[in-house]
Coordinates of C-alpha atoms and ligand atoms in Angstrom, one line a residue:
M1 CA -94.9 65.5 43.6
A2 CA -97.6 63.9 45.7
N3 CA -96.6 64.5 49.2
V4 CA -98.7 64.6 52.5
A5 CA -97.9 66.2 55.9
V6 CA -100.1 65.0 58.9
I7 CA -100.7 67.6 61.7
G8 CA -102.7 67.4 64.9
A9 CA -105.8 69.8 64.8
Q10 CA -106.3 70.3 68.5
W11 CA -104.2 69.5 71.6
G12 CA -102.5 66.5 70.5
D13 CA -103.2 62.8 70.7
E14 CA -105.8 62.5 68.1
G15 CA -104.6 59.6 66.5
K16 CA -101.6 60.8 64.4
G17 CA -99.6 57.6 64.8
K18 CA -102.7 55.6 63.6
V19 CA -103.2 57.6 60.6
V20 CA -99.7 57.9 59.7
D21 CA -99.3 54.2 59.9
W22 CA -102.5 53.5 57.8
L23 CA -101.0 56.1 54.8
A24 CA -97.5 54.8 55.2
S25 CA -98.5 52.0 53.3
R26 CA -98.9 54.1 50.3
A27 CA -95.6 56.4 50.9
D28 CA -91.9 55.6 50.7
V29 CA -90.5 57.9 53.2
V30 CA -91.8 59.0 56.5
V31 CA -90.6 62.0 58.1
R32 CA -90.5 63.6 61.7
F33 CA -90.1 67.4 61.5
Q34 CA -90.8 68.9 65.0
G35 CA -91.2 67.7 68.8
G36 CA -89.3 65.1 70.2
H37 CA -90.0 62.5 72.8
N38 CA -92.7 64.5 74.4
A39 CA -94.8 62.5 71.5
G40 CA -96.5 59.3 72.2
H41 CA -98.1 57.8 68.9
T42 CA -99.9 54.5 69.5
L43 CA -100.2 52.1 66.7
V44 CA -102.6 49.2 67.0
V45 CA -101.8 46.4 64.4
G46 CA -103.6 42.7 64.9
N47 CA -102.7 41.6 68.4
Q48 CA -99.4 43.9 68.6
T49 CA -99.4 47.6 70.3
Y50 CA -96.6 49.8 69.0
K51 CA -95.9 53.2 71.2
L52 CA -93.7 55.2 69.4
S53 CA -92.3 58.7 70.6
L54 CA -89.2 59.6 68.5
L55 CA -89.4 56.8 65.7
P56 CA -91.2 58.0 62.7
S57 CA -94.5 55.8 62.6
G58 CA -93.6 54.4 59.0
V59 CA -90.9 52.1 60.7
V60 CA -93.9 49.3 61.4
R61 CA -94.4 49.4 57.6
G62 CA -90.8 48.7 57.1
K63 CA -90.6 52.3 55.3
L64 CA -87.6 54.4 55.1
G65 CA -87.9 56.9 58.5
V66 CA -86.4 60.0 58.7
I67 CA -85.6 62.3 61.5
G68 CA -85.1 66.2 60.4
N69 CA -83.0 68.9 61.9
G70 CA -86.6 70.4 63.3
V71 CA -86.8 67.7 65.8
V72 CA -84.8 67.5 69.3
L73 CA -83.2 64.2 69.7
D74 CA -82.7 62.7 72.9
P75 CA -80.0 60.2 72.6
D76 CA -80.8 57.7 75.3
A77 CA -84.6 57.8 74.6
L78 CA -84.2 57.1 70.7
L79 CA -81.7 53.8 71.3
S80 CA -83.9 52.6 74.3
E81 CA -87.0 53.2 71.6
I82 CA -85.2 51.1 69.0
S83 CA -84.4 48.4 71.2
R84 CA -87.7 48.4 72.6
V85 CA -89.4 47.9 68.7
R86 CA -86.7 45.4 67.9
G87 CA -87.9 43.3 70.8
Q88 CA -91.3 43.6 69.0
G89 CA -89.6 42.1 65.8
L90 CA -89.1 45.4 63.8
D91 CA -86.2 46.0 61.8
V92 CA -84.7 49.3 62.8
G93 CA -81.2 50.2 61.7
P94 CA -78.9 52.9 60.1
H95 CA -80.3 51.2 56.6
N96 CA -83.7 52.1 57.5
L97 CA -83.4 55.3 59.7
R98 CA -81.8 58.4 59.0
I99 CA -81.2 61.1 61.2
A100 CA -80.3 64.9 60.1
E101 CA -76.8 65.6 61.2
N102 CA -77.8 68.9 62.2
V103 CA -80.3 67.8 64.9
P104 CA -80.0 69.4 68.2
L105 CA -79.6 66.7 71.0
I106 CA -81.3 66.8 74.4
L107 CA -78.7 66.4 77.2
P108 CA -79.5 65.2 80.6
L109 CA -79.5 68.8 82.1
H110 CA -82.6 69.5 79.7
P111 CA -85.2 67.5 81.8
A112 CA -83.4 68.6 84.7
I113 CA -84.0 72.4 83.9
D114 CA -87.8 71.4 82.5
K115 CA -88.4 69.8 86.1
A116 CA -86.9 72.3 88.1
R117 CA -88.8 75.1 86.2
E118 CA -92.1 73.7 86.4
E119 CA -91.8 72.9 90.2
A120 CA -90.9 76.5 90.4
R121 CA -93.9 77.7 88.7
G122 CA -95.9 75.8 91.2
E123 CA -99.9 76.1 90.5
A124 CA -98.8 78.1 87.0
K125 CA -97.1 74.9 85.9
I126 CA -97.5 74.4 82.0
G127 CA -97.8 70.6 82.8
T128 CA -94.9 69.8 80.5
T129 CA -93.6 66.2 79.8
G130 CA -90.8 67.1 81.5
R131 CA -88.8 65.5 78.7
G132 CA -86.6 68.7 78.5
I133 CA -88.1 69.5 75.1
G134 CA -88.7 73.3 75.9
P135 CA -84.9 73.8 77.1
A136 CA -83.3 71.9 74.3
Y137 CA -85.1 74.1 71.9
E138 CA -84.2 77.4 73.8
D139 CA -80.6 76.3 73.5
K140 CA -81.2 75.7 69.6
V141 CA -82.1 79.2 69.3
A142 CA -79.5 80.5 71.4
R143 CA -76.9 78.9 69.4
R144 CA -75.3 77.0 72.0
A145 CA -77.2 73.3 71.3
I146 CA -74.8 70.4 70.9
R147 CA -75.9 68.8 67.5
L148 CA -75.6 65.5 66.3
C149 CA -72.4 65.8 64.0
D150 CA -70.5 67.5 66.9
L151 CA -70.2 63.8 68.2
A152 CA -67.6 63.4 65.5
E153 CA -65.7 66.1 66.7
P154 CA -64.6 66.1 70.5
E155 CA -62.9 69.3 70.6
T156 CA -66.2 71.0 69.5
L157 CA -67.7 69.3 71.9
S158 CA -65.4 70.3 74.6
A159 CA -65.8 74.1 73.7
K160 CA -69.7 73.7 73.6
L161 CA -70.0 72.0 76.8
D162 CA -68.1 75.0 78.4
E163 CA -70.6 77.4 77.2
L164 CA -73.5 75.5 77.9
L165 CA -72.6 74.6 81.3
L166 CA -71.8 78.2 82.0
H167 CA -75.6 79.0 81.3
H168 CA -77.1 75.8 82.6
N169 CA -75.3 75.4 85.8
T170 CA -76.0 79.3 86.9
L171 CA -79.7 78.7 86.3
L172 CA -79.6 75.1 88.0
K173 CA -78.1 76.6 90.9
G174 CA -80.5 79.5 90.8
L175 CA -83.6 77.0 90.9
G176 CA -81.9 75.1 93.8
A177 CA -81.4 71.8 91.6
A178 CA -78.2 69.9 91.1
T179 CA -75.9 70.7 88.7
F180 CA -73.9 68.9 85.7
E181 CA -70.0 67.8 85.5
K182 CA -68.6 68.6 82.0
Q183 CA -66.1 65.6 82.2
E184 CA -68.9 63.2 83.0
L185 CA -71.1 64.7 79.9
L186 CA -68.0 64.5 77.8
D187 CA -67.4 61.0 78.5
K188 CA -71.1 60.0 77.9
L189 CA -71.1 62.3 74.5
V190 CA -68.1 60.7 73.2
A191 CA -69.6 57.0 74.1
L192 CA -72.7 57.8 72.1
A193 CA -70.9 58.7 69.2
P194 CA -70.3 55.4 67.7
K195 CA -73.9 54.5 68.4
L196 CA -75.7 57.3 66.8
L197 CA -73.2 58.5 63.9
P198 CA -73.8 55.7 61.8
Y199 CA -77.4 57.1 61.4
A200 CA -76.5 60.9 60.9
E201 CA -76.5 62.2 57.2
A202 CA -77.6 65.1 55.4
V203 CA -81.3 64.5 55.1
W204 CA -81.9 67.1 53.1
E205 CA -80.1 65.6 50.3
R206 CA -81.9 62.1 50.6
L207 CA -85.0 64.1 50.4
D208 CA -84.0 66.0 47.3
E209 CA -83.3 62.3 45.7
A210 CA -86.8 61.2 46.9
R211 CA -88.4 64.3 45.1
H212 CA -86.6 63.8 41.9
G213 CA -87.1 60.2 41.8
N214 CA -90.7 60.7 42.3
K215 CA -90.9 59.2 45.6
R216 CA -93.9 59.5 48.1
V217 CA -92.9 61.4 51.3
L218 CA -95.2 61.5 54.3
F219 CA -94.4 64.1 56.9
E220 CA -95.5 63.0 60.4
G221 CA -96.3 66.1 62.7
A222 CA -96.4 65.5 66.6
Q223 CA -98.4 67.6 69.1
A224 CA -101.1 69.7 67.3
V225 CA -102.0 73.3 66.3
M226 CA -103.3 74.7 69.5
L227 CA -99.9 73.4 70.8
D228 CA -97.9 75.5 68.4
V229 CA -95.7 77.8 70.0
D230 CA -97.0 80.8 67.9
H231 CA -100.6 79.6 67.3
G232 CA -101.5 77.5 70.3
T233 CA -102.7 78.7 73.8
Y234 CA -99.5 80.4 74.7
P235 CA -97.7 80.0 77.3
F236 CA -99.4 76.3 77.4
V237 CA -98.3 75.0 74.5
T238 CA -95.2 73.1 73.3
S239 CA -91.7 74.7 72.1
S240 CA -91.9 73.9 68.3
N241 CA -93.9 75.2 65.6
T242 CA -96.3 72.0 64.5
V243 CA -98.1 73.7 61.7
A244 CA -97.4 72.1 58.2
G245 CA -95.3 75.1 57.1
N246 CA -92.7 73.9 59.6
A247 CA -92.3 70.5 57.7
A248 CA -90.3 72.6 55.2
A249 CA -88.0 74.1 57.6
G250 CA -87.5 71.0 59.8
A251 CA -86.9 68.5 57.1
G252 CA -84.8 70.7 54.5
I253 CA -87.1 70.9 52.1
G254 CA -88.8 73.9 50.0
P255 CA -92.5 74.8 50.9
H256 CA -93.4 73.3 47.5
G257 CA -92.3 69.7 48.7
I258 CA -95.0 69.5 51.7
G259 CA -97.8 68.6 49.6
T260 CA -101.3 67.8 50.9
V261 CA -102.2 68.7 54.6
L262 CA -104.0 66.4 56.4
G263 CA -105.2 67.4 59.7
I264 CA -106.2 65.1 62.5
A265 CA -109.1 65.6 64.9
K266 CA -110.8 63.8 67.5
A267 CA -114.6 63.4 67.2
Y268 CA -114.4 65.2 70.6
T269 CA -111.6 67.0 72.4
T270 CA -109.0 66.2 74.8
R271 CA -106.1 67.8 76.4
V272 CA -103.1 66.7 78.5
G273 CA -101.4 69.4 81.0
S274 CA -102.4 72.9 81.8
G275 CA -104.2 75.5 79.8
P276 CA -107.6 76.9 78.6
F277 CA -110.1 74.1 77.5
P278 CA -113.8 76.1 76.8
T279 CA -115.6 72.9 76.1
E280 CA -114.0 70.8 78.9
L281 CA -116.5 68.5 80.6
F282 CA -116.5 67.9 84.5
D283 CA -119.4 66.0 84.4
D284 CA -120.2 62.0 83.8
V285 CA -120.5 62.6 79.8
G286 CA -116.6 63.8 80.2
K287 CA -115.7 60.7 82.5
R288 CA -117.6 58.7 80.1
L289 CA -115.4 59.9 77.2
G290 CA -112.0 59.2 78.9
E291 CA -113.2 55.8 79.7
R292 CA -114.6 54.8 76.5
G293 CA -111.7 56.4 74.5
R294 CA -109.1 55.4 77.2
E295 CA -107.9 58.8 77.5
F296 CA -104.5 58.1 79.3
G297 CA -101.3 60.1 78.1
T298 CA -98.9 57.4 76.2
V299 CA -95.9 59.5 77.3
T300 CA -96.9 60.2 81.0
G301 CA -99.8 58.3 81.7
R302 CA -101.8 61.4 82.9
P303 CA -105.6 61.6 82.6
R304 CA -106.5 63.7 79.5
R305 CA -109.1 66.2 80.0
C306 CA -112.1 65.6 78.0
G307 CA -114.8 67.9 76.4
W308 CA -117.2 68.1 73.4
F309 CA -116.1 68.8 69.7
D310 CA -115.0 72.4 69.6
A311 CA -115.8 73.2 66.0
C312 CA -114.5 76.9 66.5
L313 CA -110.8 75.6 67.7
V314 CA -110.5 73.0 64.8
R315 CA -111.7 75.7 62.1
Q316 CA -108.9 78.0 63.4
A317 CA -106.6 74.9 63.4
V318 CA -107.4 74.5 59.4
K319 CA -107.0 78.0 58.7
V320 CA -103.5 78.8 60.5
G321 CA -102.6 75.1 59.9
G322 CA -103.3 75.1 55.9
I323 CA -105.4 72.0 56.7
Q324 CA -107.2 70.7 53.1
G325 CA -108.7 67.6 54.5
L326 CA -109.7 66.3 58.2
A327 CA -109.5 63.0 59.4
L328 CA -111.8 62.4 61.9
T329 CA -110.8 59.7 64.8
K330 CA -112.4 58.0 67.5
L331 CA -115.9 58.6 66.1
D332 CA -117.0 55.2 68.1
V333 CA -116.2 57.1 71.2
L334 CA -119.5 58.9 71.2
D335 CA -121.5 55.6 70.5
G336 CA -124.6 55.2 72.8
L337 CA -124.6 59.2 73.6
E338 CA -128.5 60.4 73.6
E339 CA -127.4 63.8 72.4
L340 CA -123.8 65.5 71.4
K341 CA -122.9 68.9 71.6
I342 CA -120.7 71.2 69.1
C343 CA -119.1 74.1 70.0
T344 CA -119.8 76.7 67.0
G345 CA -118.2 80.0 68.7
Y346 CA -117.6 81.4 72.1
R347 CA -119.2 84.0 74.0
I348 CA -117.1 86.7 75.9
E349 CA -118.2 89.2 78.1
G350 CA -121.4 89.3 76.2
E351 CA -119.9 89.4 72.8
V352 CA -120.3 86.5 70.4
V353 CA -116.5 85.5 68.8
K354 CA -115.5 83.0 65.9
R355 CA -112.0 82.3 67.3
L356 CA -110.1 81.6 70.2
P357 CA -108.5 85.3 71.5
A358 CA -104.7 85.3 72.0
A359 CA -104.7 87.0 75.2
L360 CA -104.8 84.2 78.2
G361 CA -107.4 86.2 80.1
A362 CA -110.0 86.6 77.5
Q363 CA -109.2 82.8 76.8
A364 CA -110.3 82.2 80.2
K365 CA -113.4 83.9 79.7
A366 CA -114.3 82.3 76.6
E367 CA -118.0 80.3 77.3
P368 CA -118.5 77.9 74.5
I369 CA -121.6 78.5 72.2
Y370 CA -123.2 75.0 71.6
E371 CA -125.3 73.5 68.7
T372 CA -127.0 70.2 69.9
L373 CA -127.2 67.0 67.8
E374 CA -129.0 63.8 68.1
G375 CA -126.5 60.9 69.2
W376 CA -126.6 57.2 68.0
T377 CA -127.4 54.1 69.9
Q378 CA -126.0 51.8 67.1
S379 CA -122.0 50.7 67.5
T380 CA -119.7 52.4 64.9
Q381 CA -117.1 50.6 66.1
G382 CA -114.7 49.1 63.6
A383 CA -117.0 50.6 60.8
R384 CA -115.2 50.4 57.5
S385 CA -117.6 52.0 55.3
W386 CA -120.3 54.8 55.4
A387 CA -123.1 52.2 54.8
E388 CA -122.1 50.9 58.5
L389 CA -123.0 54.5 59.8
P390 CA -126.2 55.1 61.4
A391 CA -127.7 58.5 59.8
T392 CA -127.0 60.5 62.7
A393 CA -123.4 59.6 62.9
I394 CA -123.2 60.8 59.2
K395 CA -125.3 64.0 60.2
Y396 CA -122.6 64.6 62.9
V397 CA -119.6 64.4 60.5
K398 CA -121.1 66.5 57.9
R399 CA -122.0 69.2 60.2
I400 CA -118.5 69.2 61.2
E401 CA -117.1 69.5 57.8
E402 CA -119.3 72.5 57.6
L403 CA -118.6 74.2 60.4
V404 CA -114.6 73.7 60.1
E405 CA -114.7 74.5 56.5
A406 CA -112.5 71.5 55.6
P407 CA -113.9 68.2 54.2
V408 CA -113.4 65.0 56.2
T409 CA -111.4 62.8 53.9
L410 CA -110.9 60.0 56.4
L411 CA -112.5 58.3 59.1
S412 CA -111.4 56.3 62.0
T413 CA -113.8 54.0 64.0
S414 CA -111.3 51.8 66.2
P415 CA -107.6 51.6 67.2
E416 CA -107.0 49.1 64.8
R417 CA -105.1 49.8 61.4
D418 CA -107.6 48.9 59.1
D419 CA -110.8 50.2 60.8
T420 CA -110.9 53.4 58.7
I421 CA -113.2 54.7 56.1
L422 CA -111.4 56.5 53.1
V423 CA -113.3 59.3 51.4
S424 CA -110.4 60.6 49.2
D425 CA -106.7 59.5 49.2
P426 CA -104.8 62.3 50.1
F427 CA -101.7 61.3 47.9
A428 CA -103.9 62.0 44.9
G429 CA -103.2 65.6 45.7
Ligands
LIG1 P1 -101.3 60.8 68.4 O1 -100.4 61.1 69.6 O2 -102.0 61.9 67.7 O3 -100.8 59.8 67.7 O4 -102.5 60.0 69.2 P2 -102.1 58.8 70.6 O5 -102.0 57.5 70.1 O6 -101.3 59.3 71.7 O7 -103.5 58.8 70.8 C1 -104.4 58.3 70.3 C2 -105.4 57.0 71.1 O8 -106.8 56.9 70.4 C3 -104.3 55.7 70.9 O9 -104.4 54.9 71.9 C4 -105.0 55.1 69.3 O10 -104.7 53.5 69.7 C5 -106.2 55.2 69.8 N1 -107.3 55.3 68.5 C6 -106.7 56.0 67.3 N2 -108.1 56.1 66.5 C7 -109.0 55.6 67.4 C8 -110.4 55.4 66.8 O11 -110.4 55.4 65.9 N3 -111.0 54.8 67.8 C9 -110.6 54.5 69.1 N4 -111.7 53.9 70.0 N5 -109.4 54.5 69.6 C10 -108.3 55.4 68.6
LIG2 P1 -98.3 63.6 70.4 O1 -97.6 63.8 69.5 C1 -100.4 65.8 74.0 C2 -98.5 68.9 76.0 C3 -97.6 68.7 77.3 C4 -97.6 70.2 77.9 C5 -97.2 70.8 76.8 C6 -96.0 71.4 76.7 O2 -98.8 62.6 71.3 O3 -99.9 64.5 70.1 P2 -93.5 69.8 76.5 O4 -93.2 68.6 77.2 O5 -93.9 69.6 74.9 O6 -92.8 71.1 76.8 O7 -95.0 69.9 77.2 O8 -97.6 70.1 75.4 N1 -97.7 67.7 74.8 C7 -98.8 67.1 74.4 N2 -99.9 66.8 74.6 N3 -99.7 65.2 72.9 C8 -98.5 65.3 72.6 O9 -98.1 64.6 71.6 C9 -97.9 66.0 73.6 N4 -96.4 67.0 73.5 C10 -96.4 67.8 74.4 O10 -98.8 67.7 78.2 O11 -98.8 70.5 78.2
LIG3 MG1 -99.9 61.1 71.7

């Protein structure tokens, strides 16, 4: 079966939405398998811009969208996103969006705890999106989450809310934040039931059918390998596994169903929120990247931190994420820079290392080792073939391929859907 999984290879916002939308024309089903509405995926199609957080990017192509059990689902965020994209002319409903019945829900107490905890951390804050993602995953692992299927059983809801509130109200009180009333939450969930249950099903069965029907499934990752709860720059990470391996558990298919793993990386590096970032630039070049790349968070509007391409980091993401091909985006943002730098490794207390260490202290000490390449003055914006690229831009891409030990299979040269150069079709396997 020719399936493809798309994952971020840096710290998020690499352009996964654009690439998934582009690939979705060749797919039958698009599946989200982790994360929640902390994700912000921007798709530009002609004069329309779609900003998606929870909906699989394939909905813009009219493909069947699936939200897998590995996601944490905020019902209000989902319903408002659906009505927003309907307002933009998209057709989204239970006929083309299916949601895993066992998906855990984000309730209003989750963002409340997320924000209260961030405040308590002060200077040491993670810089979360404040959407309750971490607390919702904690509840799932602690076996007290309310799941979509529970909405059909008010008596189950009632008992689960007792357990949930015992835990969370104690915590909220300790943090000096407002607590939650059981009846209010119960009423809210009961009112949500008829709106959400028509979307619920055992999506694993549908994916199994797709598999036997030789349908093409595209798995859409959110966040990125360096934000992975195990492999990222912990604790400055999100609360899910973002690597492609999680597509199997987060959707309910076996590991063989994942198919080809495509990693998405920007031609430079950005990060939102706190945490280590060895190639971060605080000078005019960093400012220029931010301006040309319009680097503002889709979800929170925060300016993204910018820096040179870190090949050492992406190589690590390639290895731990099982990335077989790289889609390199935003090459056009580098237009006009006289010289470019690529980080090939780090120096830590005099020693050269070829991976970002796991310990926080060591990460903070990692000084990038740079290789300098010649830039280009011509515009690459909107290029759709290699022939349109200056020789130095091709050299830059080729050097990245060598350093990250993965082929560049796709290049993106503008936000627009079709400004893309395909090297090899990931669905071809
Ligand atoms: P995602 O979270 O990985 O889906 O990425 P985001 O959508 O949050 O951020 C990527 C931003 O870059 C969006 O505004 C895209 O429209 C834009 N973008 C994607 N590819 C390109 C590209 O090749 N060139 C430029 N200039 N912008 C791009
Ligand atoms: P997409 O899918 C960039 C970051 C937050 C914060 C950390 C933890 O658009 O690439 P969380 O709210 O998840 O607990 O925050 O993770 N973060 C992202 N950064 N892109 C994203 O998603 C992100 N989702 C979460 O900024 O540093
Ligand atoms: Mg984003």
